């Protein structure tokens, strides 16, 4: 949560940092701020609201300068207001900081600093940190880098920071623990970019260093980036990565919203996920991360899946896949619950951690706990080089490309694609799936992208259905078997972007409570494809109909029974039940999207949310 960015070089820094903040806004958008150093003064502007609100308050005269740091915030300490916004300035006015993370022991440090005469203007932990650095600098009479290092050794928590000292204005100090930080390196070290991810600087350089936890970087014009360990000051030789990201991937390219673009990218994203892995002609699935640890997988007593939000729903789909196809017992856990409930973990457990961002704090902590108890951890991440990817013993990337809309769409379907490949591979290795079924699945998987394309053609029809939701206060999503998690995901999507209360339920559970909600016109979205327990779902639909509920049904092409009962149907192409979540999800994404747009909601940046939840 929160995005930080910065520039030091010879170009005008303001437009670079503002554009960078716009690209990082998915990380938090309740306030924004910038510092531009004009050669004499560090001019700071900050405000509650979005980057656009910030742009409106920066005066032309104060946009000049070649050094700048900026911040877009998701509030942790202190309400989102102007004062709590970053950057924060130290009491002397010399130091400026932008910070992503949480300093847990800030209160204790603040009290100590207050006794030494420091005055605080905000409620934030970050203002405490910048003043702690100032105090260390004063006490130790040292340079900024040393002061930052010593101060960071006194704090407990997580941070990605950029600090600027007006008395040493040719450098920026950056450091990281828990929160991500990338440094873009310009030609001949003449300029540098700092950011929470590489998106703010991809048009300027393809070379970047990703700081590891507890690393501090001295970023100085004309010099190589000097990286040291925070705890013992030892020198580190950082790896310079070649960035594999282009501008089109992070721009809307004619779509009204990133979410819509990402929904439409799914045929390609799914293909990118299985490319080089799914080899129907050779009759194999190739996955290095699984093969390397195949004996751990094969001898596992069980698989524990840990994740949050949409990724947790992908984990639930995987539970059906692994148990059905590979006959391995599976438990699916919310990372936040798992890490705090003293779970039983053994060396015979395989833990699969699923995370789009690879930075979710609870998932990361759960992985560390599982590893400490001897489990083998396999990471399923989208963001390359992310913390979870690095913390896992092995893993596989989904290769969905950047997902910028806060509501996860292509991340979900690509996670399911990857997990399906793993389940099939393990089913084959363990002899739990017949050769003919295995080959049929390989071939049918390859057909999924074109079937998704076909489904997307129903967009206009789904938009019409969405119009019926304008005044809806609440609705239900029902599914069974493989499509129960899809119902949960449909409900999450709708509530997070349209603010309509929605609940996902296994269709058969409706009689145990939620049916009490049904009255004339109450909308129920039912996944009723012709596989699995079709007849039972039909009975559930009848129960809703007899209470005058309104049915929006996802059915298989050619269905006649449900069509007669439902108010609206959306048809999906014929598909195996195990692969059906890859299709049934698509209309639910489009439905949520259109409902949110019609209700005038901010689809890509829903209230109170952030894309990557790096605090617990
Ligand atoms: O990056 P992660 O997959 O670990 O994120 C997990 C959740 O925060 C995320 O899926 C969240 O629920 C989305 N906003 C859902 O659309």
Coordinates of C-alpha atoms and ligand atoms in Angstrom, one line a residue:
X1 CA 0.0 0.0 0.0
X2 CA 1.2 3.5 -0.8
X3 CA 3.5 4.2 -3.8
X4 CA 6.7 6.1 -3.7
X5 CA 8.7 7.5 -6.5
X6 CA 11.6 9.8 -7.1
X7 CA 14.0 11.2 -9.7
X8 CA 17.5 12.6 -9.5
X9 CA 19.4 13.7 -12.7
X10 CA 19.3 16.6 -15.1
X11 CA 15.8 16.5 -16.5
X12 CA 12.8 18.3 -15.1
X13 CA 11.9 16.1 -12.2
X14 CA 8.3 17.2 -11.6
X15 CA 6.6 15.7 -14.7
X16 CA 8.5 12.5 -14.3
X17 CA 7.5 12.1 -10.6
X18 CA 3.9 13.1 -11.2
X19 CA 3.5 10.6 -14.1
X20 CA 5.1 8.0 -11.9
X21 CA 2.6 8.8 -9.1
X22 CA -0.2 8.3 -11.5
X23 CA 1.1 4.9 -12.5
X24 CA 1.5 4.0 -8.8
X25 CA -2.0 5.3 -7.8
X26 CA -3.3 1.7 -7.9
X27 CA -1.2 1.2 -4.7
X28 CA -3.3 3.8 -2.7
X29 CA -5.1 6.9 -3.6
X30 CA -6.4 8.8 -0.6
X31 CA -3.7 11.5 -0.7
X32 CA -0.7 12.5 -2.7
X33 CA 2.4 14.7 -2.3
X34 CA 5.6 15.8 -3.9
X35 CA 8.9 17.5 -3.0
X36 CA 10.8 19.3 -5.8
X37 CA 14.3 20.7 -5.0
X38 CA 14.9 23.9 -6.9
X39 CA 18.6 24.2 -6.1
X40 CA 18.0 26.1 -2.9
X41 CA 14.8 25.0 -1.3
X42 CA 12.9 21.7 -1.0
X43 CA 9.4 22.7 -2.0
X44 CA 6.7 20.4 -0.7
X45 CA 3.1 20.2 -1.8
X46 CA 0.7 17.6 -0.5
X47 CA -3.0 17.1 -0.3
X48 CA -5.8 14.8 0.5
X49 CA -7.2 13.2 -2.7
X50 CA -5.7 11.9 -5.9
X51 CA -2.6 12.9 -7.9
X52 CA -4.9 15.1 -10.0
X53 CA -5.7 17.1 -6.9
X54 CA -2.0 17.4 -6.2
X55 CA -1.3 18.7 -9.6
X56 CA -3.9 21.4 -9.1
X57 CA -2.1 22.9 -6.1
X58 CA 1.5 22.9 -7.3
X59 CA 2.4 26.4 -8.5
X60 CA 4.3 26.7 -11.8
X61 CA 7.3 28.4 -10.1
X62 CA 7.7 25.4 -7.8
X63 CA 7.8 22.8 -10.5
X64 CA 11.4 23.6 -11.5
X65 CA 14.1 21.3 -10.3
X66 CA 16.0 18.1 -11.2
X67 CA 15.4 16.3 -7.9
X68 CA 12.1 15.2 -6.6
X69 CA 10.4 12.5 -4.5
X70 CA 6.7 11.8 -4.4
X71 CA 4.1 9.7 -2.7
X72 CA 0.6 8.4 -3.2
X73 CA -1.0 7.1 0.0
X74 CA -3.2 4.5 1.5
X75 CA -3.7 5.7 5.0
X76 CA -2.5 3.4 7.9
X77 CA -1.6 5.9 10.7
X78 CA -3.8 9.0 10.7
X79 CA -6.8 9.9 8.6
X80 CA -6.3 10.8 5.0
X81 CA -5.8 14.6 5.2
X82 CA -3.3 17.2 3.9
X83 CA -1.2 17.1 7.0
X84 CA -0.8 13.3 7.2
X85 CA 0.1 13.2 3.5
X86 CA 3.7 12.6 2.4
X87 CA 6.4 13.9 2.0
X88 CA 7.2 14.6 5.6
X89 CA 9.8 17.1 6.5
X90 CA 12.1 16.9 9.6
X91 CA 11.9 19.7 12.3
X92 CA 15.0 21.5 10.9
X93 CA 13.4 21.5 7.4
X94 CA 16.5 19.8 6.0
X95 CA 15.3 16.2 5.5
X96 CA 12.3 15.1 3.4
X97 CA 11.0 11.5 3.4
X98 CA 8.5 9.4 1.5
X99 CA 7.6 6.1 3.1
X100 CA 5.6 3.0 2.2
X101 CA 5.1 0.7 5.1
X102 CA 4.5 0.8 8.8
X103 CA 6.8 1.7 11.7
X104 CA 5.3 -0.4 14.5
X105 CA 7.2 1.1 17.4
X106 CA 6.7 4.7 16.2
X107 CA 4.8 5.7 19.3
X108 CA 7.7 4.9 21.7
X109 CA 10.2 6.7 19.4
X110 CA 7.9 9.7 19.1
X111 CA 7.7 10.0 22.9
X112 CA 11.5 10.0 23.1
X113 CA 11.8 12.6 20.4
X114 CA 9.2 14.8 22.0
X115 CA 11.3 14.8 25.2
X116 CA 14.2 16.1 23.1
X117 CA 12.1 19.0 21.9
X118 CA 10.8 17.6 18.6
X119 CA 7.4 18.8 17.4
X120 CA 5.1 16.7 15.3
X121 CA 2.4 18.0 13.0
X122 CA 0.9 14.8 11.7
X123 CA -0.3 11.5 13.2
X124 CA 2.0 9.5 11.0
X125 CA 4.7 7.0 11.8
X126 CA 6.7 8.4 8.8
X127 CA 7.1 11.9 10.3
X128 CA 8.5 10.1 13.4
X129 CA 11.0 8.2 11.1
X130 CA 12.3 11.4 9.4
X131 CA 12.9 13.1 12.7
X132 CA 14.6 10.0 14.2
X133 CA 17.0 10.1 11.2
X134 CA 17.5 13.8 11.9
X135 CA 18.2 13.2 15.6
X136 CA 20.7 10.4 14.7
X137 CA 22.4 12.7 12.3
X138 CA 22.7 15.3 15.0
X139 CA 24.0 12.9 17.7
X140 CA 26.4 11.0 15.5
X141 CA 27.4 14.0 13.3
X142 CA 27.3 11.7 10.3
X143 CA 26.2 11.8 6.7
X144 CA 22.6 11.0 5.7
X145 CA 23.2 7.4 4.6
X146 CA 24.8 6.5 8.0
X147 CA 22.0 8.3 9.9
X148 CA 19.3 6.4 7.9
X149 CA 21.1 3.1 8.5
X150 CA 21.4 3.7 12.3
X151 CA 17.8 4.9 12.5
X152 CA 16.4 1.9 10.6
X153 CA 18.2 -0.4 13.0
X154 CA 16.0 1.2 15.8
X155 CA 12.7 0.7 14.0
X156 CA 10.4 -2.3 14.0
X157 CA 8.1 -2.7 11.0
X158 CA 8.2 -2.4 7.2
X159 CA 9.5 0.3 5.0
X160 CA 10.4 1.4 1.5
X161 CA 11.8 4.9 1.8
X162 CA 13.4 7.7 -0.1
X163 CA 15.1 10.4 1.9
X164 CA 16.6 13.7 0.7
X165 CA 18.9 16.0 2.6
X166 CA 19.0 19.7 1.5
X167 CA 22.6 19.9 2.8
X168 CA 23.7 17.1 0.5
X169 CA 21.6 17.6 -2.5
X170 CA 23.3 15.4 -5.1
X171 CA 21.9 12.2 -3.6
X172 CA 18.9 10.4 -2.5
X173 CA 19.0 7.6 0.1
X174 CA 16.6 4.7 -0.4
X175 CA 16.0 1.6 1.7
X176 CA 13.7 -1.3 1.9
X177 CA 12.3 -3.9 4.3
X178 CA 9.0 -5.7 3.5
X179 CA 7.8 -3.1 1.0
X180 CA 9.1 -3.2 -2.6
X181 CA 11.6 -0.7 -4.1
X182 CA 13.1 -0.5 -7.5
X183 CA 15.9 1.8 -8.7
X184 CA 16.0 2.6 -12.4
X185 CA 19.5 3.3 -13.7
X186 CA 20.0 5.9 -16.4
X187 CA 22.8 5.9 -19.0
X188 CA 26.3 6.4 -17.5
X189 CA 24.7 6.8 -14.1
X190 CA 23.7 10.3 -15.1
X191 CA 20.2 9.9 -13.7
X192 CA 18.3 7.6 -11.4
X193 CA 14.6 6.7 -10.8
X194 CA 13.2 5.3 -7.6
X195 CA 9.8 3.7 -7.4
X196 CA 7.7 1.0 -5.7
X197 CA 7.6 -0.8 -9.0
X198 CA 9.3 -0.2 -12.4
X199 CA 6.2 1.3 -14.1
X200 CA 7.2 4.9 -13.4
X201 CA 10.4 4.7 -15.4
X202 CA 10.1 2.1 -18.1
X203 CA 10.2 4.8 -20.9
X204 CA 13.5 6.1 -19.5
X205 CA 15.5 2.9 -18.8
X206 CA 15.3 -0.8 -19.0
X207 CA 17.9 -1.4 -16.2
X208 CA 16.8 -1.7 -12.6
X209 CA 18.0 -2.8 -9.3
X210 CA 15.4 -4.3 -7.0
X211 CA 16.5 -3.8 -3.4
X212 CA 16.3 -6.8 -1.1
X213 CA 15.0 -6.6 2.4
X214 CA 17.3 -4.7 4.8
X215 CA 19.2 -3.0 2.0
X216 CA 20.0 0.6 1.8
X217 CA 21.1 2.4 -1.4
X218 CA 23.1 5.6 -1.9
X219 CA 21.9 7.0 -5.2
X220 CA 24.2 9.7 -6.4
X221 CA 24.4 11.4 -9.8
X222 CA 27.4 10.1 -11.8
X223 CA 28.2 7.2 -9.4
X224 CA 27.2 3.6 -9.4
X225 CA 24.4 2.8 -6.9
X226 CA 26.1 1.8 -3.6
X227 CA 24.1 -0.8 -1.7
X228 CA 24.7 -1.9 1.9
X229 CA 23.0 -4.0 4.4
X230 CA 21.1 -2.0 7.0
X231 CA 21.9 -4.3 10.0
X232 CA 25.7 -4.5 9.6
X233 CA 26.6 -2.0 6.9
X234 CA 28.2 -4.7 4.8
X235 CA 28.5 -4.0 1.1
X236 CA 26.2 -5.7 -1.4
X237 CA 26.8 -6.2 -5.1
X238 CA 23.3 -5.6 -6.5
X239 CA 22.1 -7.5 -9.5
X240 CA 21.0 -5.2 -12.4
X241 CA 17.8 -6.6 -14.0
X242 CA 16.8 -6.0 -17.6
X243 CA 13.2 -4.9 -17.5
X244 CA 10.7 -6.9 -19.6
X245 CA 7.9 -4.4 -19.6
X246 CA 6.6 -2.0 -22.2
X247 CA 4.5 1.1 -22.0
X248 CA 1.4 -0.5 -23.7
X249 CA 1.1 -2.9 -20.8
X250 CA 0.5 -0.2 -18.4
X251 CA -1.6 2.1 -20.5
X252 CA -5.4 1.8 -21.1
X253 CA -4.9 1.7 -24.9
X254 CA -8.4 2.9 -25.8
X255 CA -10.3 1.2 -23.0
X256 CA -12.3 3.3 -20.6
X257 CA -10.8 1.5 -17.6
X258 CA -7.9 -0.8 -16.8
X259 CA -10.3 -3.3 -15.5
X260 CA -12.1 -3.6 -18.8
X261 CA -8.8 -3.8 -20.6
X262 CA -7.6 -6.5 -18.3
X263 CA -10.9 -8.5 -18.7
X264 CA -10.3 -8.3 -22.5
X265 CA -6.7 -9.4 -22.2
X266 CA -7.7 -12.7 -20.7
X267 CA -7.5 -14.8 -23.9
X268 CA -3.9 -13.7 -24.3
X269 CA -3.1 -13.8 -20.6
X270 CA -4.3 -17.4 -20.3
X271 CA -2.2 -18.3 -23.4
X272 CA 0.8 -16.6 -21.9
X273 CA 0.4 -18.6 -18.7
X274 CA 0.4 -22.0 -20.4
X275 CA 2.8 -21.1 -23.2
X276 CA 5.8 -23.4 -23.1
X277 CA 4.2 -25.4 -20.3
X278 CA 1.2 -27.0 -22.0
X279 CA 2.5 -29.2 -24.8
X280 CA -0.5 -31.3 -26.2
X281 CA 1.4 -32.6 -29.2
X282 CA 4.1 -34.0 -27.0
X283 CA 1.5 -35.1 -24.4
X284 CA 3.2 -33.4 -21.5
X285 CA 3.1 -30.5 -19.1
X286 CA 6.5 -28.9 -18.5
X287 CA 7.0 -26.9 -15.3
X288 CA 10.5 -26.5 -14.0
X289 CA 9.4 -25.3 -10.6
X290 CA 7.3 -28.4 -10.0
X291 CA 9.7 -30.9 -11.6
X292 CA 12.6 -29.7 -9.4
X293 CA 10.6 -30.7 -6.3
X294 CA 8.4 -33.4 -7.8
X295 CA 9.2 -35.9 -5.0
X296 CA 8.0 -33.4 -2.4
X297 CA 4.8 -33.0 -4.3
X298 CA 4.3 -36.7 -4.8
X299 CA 5.0 -37.6 -1.2
X300 CA 3.0 -34.8 0.3
X301 CA 0.5 -35.7 3.0
X302 CA -1.5 -32.7 1.9
X303 CA -1.3 -29.4 0.1
X304 CA -2.1 -26.3 2.1
X305 CA -3.0 -23.3 -0.1
X306 CA -2.6 -19.9 1.4
X307 CA -3.8 -16.6 -0.1
X308 CA -6.1 -13.6 0.3
X309 CA -9.1 -12.2 -1.5
X310 CA -9.4 -13.2 -5.2
X311 CA -6.3 -15.4 -4.9
X312 CA -7.9 -17.3 -2.1
X313 CA -10.8 -18.0 -4.5
X314 CA -8.4 -19.3 -7.0
X315 CA -7.1 -21.5 -4.2
X316 CA -10.6 -22.9 -3.6
X317 CA -10.9 -23.8 -7.3
X318 CA -7.5 -25.5 -6.9
X319 CA -8.8 -27.5 -4.0
X320 CA -11.4 -29.1 -6.4
X321 CA -8.7 -29.6 -9.1
X322 CA -6.0 -31.2 -6.9
X323 CA -8.5 -33.5 -5.0
X324 CA -10.4 -34.4 -8.2
X325 CA -7.5 -34.9 -10.6
X326 CA -4.4 -35.7 -8.4
X327 CA -6.2 -37.1 -5.4
X328 CA -4.1 -35.1 -2.9
X329 CA -5.9 -33.7 0.1
X330 CA -6.0 -29.9 0.1
X331 CA -6.7 -27.3 2.8
X332 CA -7.3 -23.7 1.6
X333 CA -6.5 -21.1 4.2
X334 CA -6.8 -17.3 4.5
X335 CA -3.2 -16.3 5.1
X336 CA -4.3 -13.9 7.8
X337 CA -6.0 -16.6 9.8
X338 CA -3.4 -19.3 9.1
X339 CA -0.5 -17.2 10.4
X340 CA -2.2 -16.5 13.7
X341 CA -3.9 -19.7 14.6
X342 CA -1.0 -22.0 15.5
X343 CA -1.6 -24.4 12.6
X344 CA -0.1 -27.9 12.4
X345 CA 2.6 -27.8 9.7
X346 CA 5.0 -30.6 9.0
X347 CA 7.9 -31.4 6.6
X348 CA 5.5 -33.5 4.6
X349 CA 3.3 -30.6 3.8
X350 CA 3.4 -28.7 0.5
X351 CA 2.3 -25.1 0.8
X352 CA 1.2 -23.3 -2.3
X353 CA 1.1 -19.5 -1.9
X354 CA -1.0 -17.6 -4.4
X355 CA -0.6 -13.9 -4.9
X356 CA -1.0 -11.6 -7.9
X357 CA 1.3 -8.9 -6.4
X358 CA 3.6 -11.2 -4.5
X359 CA 3.7 -8.6 -1.8
X360 CA 0.6 -9.3 0.3
X361 CA 1.8 -9.0 3.9
X362 CA -0.3 -11.8 5.4
X363 CA 0.6 -14.2 2.7
X364 CA 4.3 -13.4 3.0
X365 CA 4.2 -13.9 6.8
X366 CA 2.3 -17.2 6.4
X367 CA 5.0 -18.5 4.0
X368 CA 7.7 -17.6 6.4
X369 CA 5.9 -19.5 9.1
X370 CA 5.4 -22.5 6.9
X371 CA 9.1 -22.6 5.9
X372 CA 10.2 -22.3 9.5
X373 CA 8.1 -25.4 10.2
X374 CA 9.8 -27.4 7.5
X375 CA 7.1 -27.2 4.8
X376 CA 8.1 -26.8 1.1
X377 CA 6.6 -23.6 -0.4
X378 CA 5.6 -23.2 -4.0
X379 CA 4.7 -19.6 -5.1
X380 CA 2.2 -18.7 -7.7
X381 CA 2.7 -15.0 -8.4
X382 CA 2.2 -12.6 -11.2
X383 CA 4.7 -9.9 -10.4
X384 CA 8.2 -11.1 -11.4
X385 CA 10.8 -10.8 -8.6
X386 CA 8.2 -10.0 -6.0
X387 CA 8.8 -10.8 -2.3
X388 CA 6.6 -14.0 -2.3
X389 CA 8.2 -15.2 -5.5
X390 CA 11.6 -14.8 -3.9
X391 CA 10.6 -16.2 -0.5
X392 CA 9.2 -19.4 -2.0
X393 CA 11.4 -22.5 -2.5
X394 CA 10.2 -22.7 -6.1
X395 CA 7.2 -21.6 -8.1
X396 CA 5.8 -20.4 -11.3
X397 CA 4.8 -17.0 -12.7
X398 CA 1.4 -16.6 -14.2
X399 CA 2.7 -14.1 -16.8
X400 CA -0.6 -12.3 -16.9
X401 CA 1.2 -8.9 -17.4
X402 CA 0.7 -5.9 -15.1
X403 CA -2.8 -5.9 -13.5
X404 CA -3.6 -2.3 -12.6
X405 CA -7.3 -2.3 -11.9
X406 CA -7.7 -2.9 -8.2
X407 CA -10.3 -5.5 -8.9
X408 CA -8.5 -8.6 -9.9
X409 CA -9.6 -10.2 -13.2
X410 CA -6.9 -11.7 -15.4
X411 CA -4.9 -12.5 -12.3
X412 CA -7.7 -14.9 -11.2
X413 CA -8.1 -16.7 -14.5
X414 CA -4.3 -17.1 -15.0
X415 CA -3.9 -18.4 -11.5
X416 CA -6.5 -21.0 -12.2
X417 CA -4.8 -21.8 -15.5
X418 CA -1.5 -22.4 -13.7
X419 CA -3.1 -24.4 -10.9
X420 CA -4.9 -26.6 -13.4
X421 CA -1.6 -27.4 -15.1
X422 CA -0.1 -28.4 -11.8
X423 CA -3.0 -30.5 -10.8
X424 CA -2.9 -32.3 -14.2
X425 CA 0.8 -32.8 -14.0
X426 CA 0.6 -34.3 -10.5
X427 CA -2.4 -36.4 -11.5
X428 CA -0.3 -37.8 -14.3
X429 CA 2.8 -38.3 -12.1
X430 CA 0.8 -40.1 -9.4
X431 CA -1.1 -42.2 -11.9
X432 CA -4.4 -40.8 -10.8
X433 CA -5.6 -39.7 -14.2
X434 CA -5.9 -41.9 -17.2
X435 CA -3.8 -41.2 -20.3
X436 CA -6.8 -40.5 -22.4
X437 CA -8.3 -38.0 -19.9
X438 CA -5.0 -36.3 -19.5
X439 CA -4.6 -35.9 -23.2
X440 CA -8.2 -34.7 -23.5
X441 CA -7.6 -32.0 -20.9
X442 CA -4.4 -30.8 -22.6
X443 CA -6.3 -30.4 -25.8
X444 CA -9.3 -28.7 -24.1
X445 CA -7.1 -26.3 -22.2
X446 CA -5.8 -25.1 -25.5
X447 CA -9.3 -24.2 -26.6
X448 CA -10.0 -22.0 -23.6
X449 CA -8.6 -18.7 -25.0
X450 CA -10.8 -18.9 -28.1
X451 CA -13.8 -19.7 -25.9
X452 CA -13.1 -16.7 -23.7
X453 CA -12.9 -14.6 -26.9
X454 CA -16.4 -15.8 -27.8
X455 CA -17.8 -15.1 -24.4
X456 CA -16.5 -11.5 -24.6
X457 CA -18.7 -11.0 -27.6
X458 CA -21.6 -11.0 -25.1
X459 CA -20.4 -7.8 -23.5
X460 CA -23.3 -5.7 -24.9
X461 CA -25.9 -8.1 -23.6
X462 CA -24.3 -8.3 -20.2
X463 CA -24.3 -4.5 -20.1
X464 CA -28.1 -4.5 -20.7
X465 CA -28.5 -7.0 -17.8
X466 CA -26.3 -4.7 -15.6
X467 CA -28.8 -1.9 -16.1
X468 CA -31.2 -3.8 -13.9
X469 CA -28.8 -3.5 -11.0
X470 CA -28.9 0.3 -10.6
X471 CA -31.0 0.4 -7.5
X472 CA -30.2 -3.0 -6.2
X473 CA -29.1 -2.9 -2.6
X474 CA -28.1 -6.6 -2.3
X475 CA -27.9 -9.8 -4.3
X476 CA -26.7 -13.5 -4.1
X477 CA -24.3 -15.5 -6.3
X478 CA -24.8 -19.2 -6.3
X479 CA -22.7 -22.0 -7.7
X480 CA -21.8 -25.6 -6.9
X481 CA -18.7 -27.7 -7.1
X482 CA -16.0 -26.0 -9.2
X483 CA -18.3 -23.1 -9.6
X484 CA -18.9 -22.4 -5.9
X485 CA -15.6 -20.4 -5.7
X486 CA -16.6 -18.6 -8.8
X487 CA -19.8 -17.5 -7.1
X488 CA -17.7 -16.2 -4.2
X489 CA -15.5 -14.3 -6.7
X490 CA -18.5 -12.9 -8.5
X491 CA -19.8 -11.5 -5.3
X492 CA -16.5 -10.0 -4.3
X493 CA -16.1 -8.4 -7.6
X494 CA -19.5 -6.8 -7.5
X495 CA -19.2 -5.5 -3.9
X496 CA -15.7 -4.1 -4.2
X497 CA -16.4 -2.0 -7.3
X498 CA -20.1 -1.1 -7.2
X499 CA -20.6 -1.1 -3.4
X500 CA -23.7 -3.3 -3.7
X501 CA -23.8 -5.9 -1.0
X502 CA -23.3 -9.3 -2.5
X503 CA -22.8 -12.8 -1.1
X504 CA -21.5 -15.9 -2.7
X505 CA -23.0 -19.2 -1.6
X506 CA -22.9 -22.9 -2.5
X507 CA -26.3 -23.3 -4.2
X508 CA -27.4 -26.1 -1.8
X509 CA -26.6 -24.0 1.3
X510 CA -29.2 -21.4 0.3
X511 CA -31.9 -23.3 2.1
X512 CA -29.9 -23.0 5.3
X513 CA -30.3 -19.3 5.6
X514 CA -29.9 -17.0 2.6
X515 CA -33.2 -18.1 1.1
X516 CA -34.8 -15.8 3.7
X517 CA -33.5 -12.8 1.7
X518 CA -35.5 -13.8 -1.4
X519 CA -38.5 -11.7 -2.2
X520 CA -40.1 -10.2 -5.3
X521 CA -37.4 -9.1 -7.7
X522 CA -34.4 -10.0 -5.4
X523 CA -31.5 -10.7 -7.9
X524 CA -29.8 -14.1 -7.7
X525 CA -27.0 -14.9 -10.1
X526 CA -26.8 -18.6 -10.6
X527 CA -24.0 -20.6 -12.3
X528 CA -26.0 -23.5 -13.9
X529 CA -23.8 -25.2 -16.5
X530 CA -24.7 -28.6 -17.8
X531 CA -21.9 -30.4 -15.9
X532 CA -21.6 -31.4 -12.2
X533 CA -24.9 -31.1 -10.3
X534 CA -27.0 -29.5 -13.0
X535 CA -30.3 -31.0 -11.8
X536 CA -29.7 -30.0 -8.3
X537 CA -29.0 -26.4 -9.3
X538 CA -32.1 -26.4 -11.4
X539 CA -34.1 -27.3 -8.3
X540 CA -32.4 -24.4 -6.4
X541 CA -33.5 -22.1 -9.2
X542 CA -37.0 -23.3 -8.9
X543 CA -36.9 -22.6 -5.2
X544 CA -35.9 -19.0 -5.9
X545 CA -38.4 -18.6 -8.7
X546 CA -41.3 -19.8 -6.4
X547 CA -40.4 -16.9 -4.1
X548 CA -40.4 -14.5 -7.0
X549 CA -36.6 -13.9 -7.0
X550 CA -35.0 -12.6 -10.2
X551 CA -32.7 -15.2 -11.9
X552 CA -29.6 -14.3 -13.9
X553 CA -28.2 -17.6 -15.0
X554 CA -24.9 -18.6 -16.5
X555 CA -25.8 -21.7 -18.6
X556 CA -24.2 -23.8 -21.3
X557 CA -24.9 -23.0 -24.9
X558 CA -28.1 -24.8 -26.0
X559 CA -29.6 -25.1 -22.5
X560 CA -33.4 -25.1 -22.6
X561 CA -34.5 -25.9 -19.0
X562 CA -32.9 -23.0 -17.2
X563 CA -33.6 -20.6 -20.0
X564 CA -37.3 -21.1 -19.4
X565 CA -37.1 -20.3 -15.7
X566 CA -34.5 -17.5 -15.8
X567 CA -35.1 -13.8 -16.3
X568 CA -31.8 -13.5 -18.1
X569 CA -29.3 -16.1 -19.3
X570 CA -25.7 -15.8 -20.4
X571 CA -24.4 -18.7 -22.4
X572 CA -20.9 -20.1 -22.1
X573 CA -19.4 -22.6 -24.6
X574 CA -19.4 -26.3 -23.8
X575 CA -16.5 -27.1 -21.4
X576 CA -15.2 -29.7 -18.9
X577 CA -16.4 -29.0 -15.4
X578 CA -12.8 -28.8 -14.2
X579 CA -12.1 -26.0 -16.7
X580 CA -15.4 -24.3 -16.4
X581 CA -14.3 -21.6 -13.9
X582 CA -12.1 -20.1 -16.6
X583 CA -15.3 -19.4 -18.5
X584 CA -18.0 -18.8 -16.0
X585 CA -15.9 -16.1 -14.3
X586 CA -15.9 -13.9 -17.4
X587 CA -19.6 -12.8 -17.5
X588 CA -19.5 -12.2 -13.8
X589 CA -16.5 -9.8 -14.3
X590 CA -18.3 -8.0 -17.1
X591 CA -21.5 -7.8 -15.1
X592 CA -19.7 -6.2 -12.1
X593 CA -17.8 -3.8 -14.4
X594 CA -20.9 -2.5 -16.1
X595 CA -22.9 -2.2 -12.9
X596 CA -20.1 -0.2 -11.3
X597 CA -19.8 2.1 -14.4
X598 CA -23.6 2.6 -14.6
X599 CA -23.6 3.5 -10.9
X600 CA -20.9 6.1 -11.5
X601 CA -18.3 4.3 -9.3
X602 CA -14.6 4.6 -9.7
X603 CA -14.0 1.2 -11.2
X604 CA -10.2 1.1 -11.2
X605 CA -9.8 2.7 -7.8
X606 CA -12.7 1.7 -5.6
X607 CA -13.0 3.5 -2.3
X608 CA -10.9 2.4 0.7
X609 CA -9.0 -0.2 -1.3
X610 CA -5.5 -0.6 -2.7
X611 CA -4.1 -3.0 -5.2
X612 CA -1.3 -4.5 -3.1
X613 CA -2.0 -5.0 0.6
X614 CA 1.4 -4.7 2.2
X615 CA 0.2 -4.2 5.7
X616 CA -1.6 -6.8 7.7
Ligands
LIG1 O1 -1.8 -9.6 -4.7 P1 -2.7 -10.6 -4.0 O2 -3.2 -11.6 -5.0 O3 -2.0 -11.3 -2.9 O4 -3.9 -9.8 -3.4 C1 -4.9 -10.5 -2.7 C2 -6.1 -9.6 -2.5 O5 -5.8 -8.4 -1.9 C3 -6.8 -9.3 -3.8 O6 -7.1 -10.4 -4.5 C4 -8.0 -8.5 -3.6 O7 -9.0 -9.3 -3.0 C5 -8.6 -7.9 -4.9 N1 -8.9 -6.5 -4.8 C6 -9.8 -8.6 -5.4 O8 -10.3 -8.1 -6.6

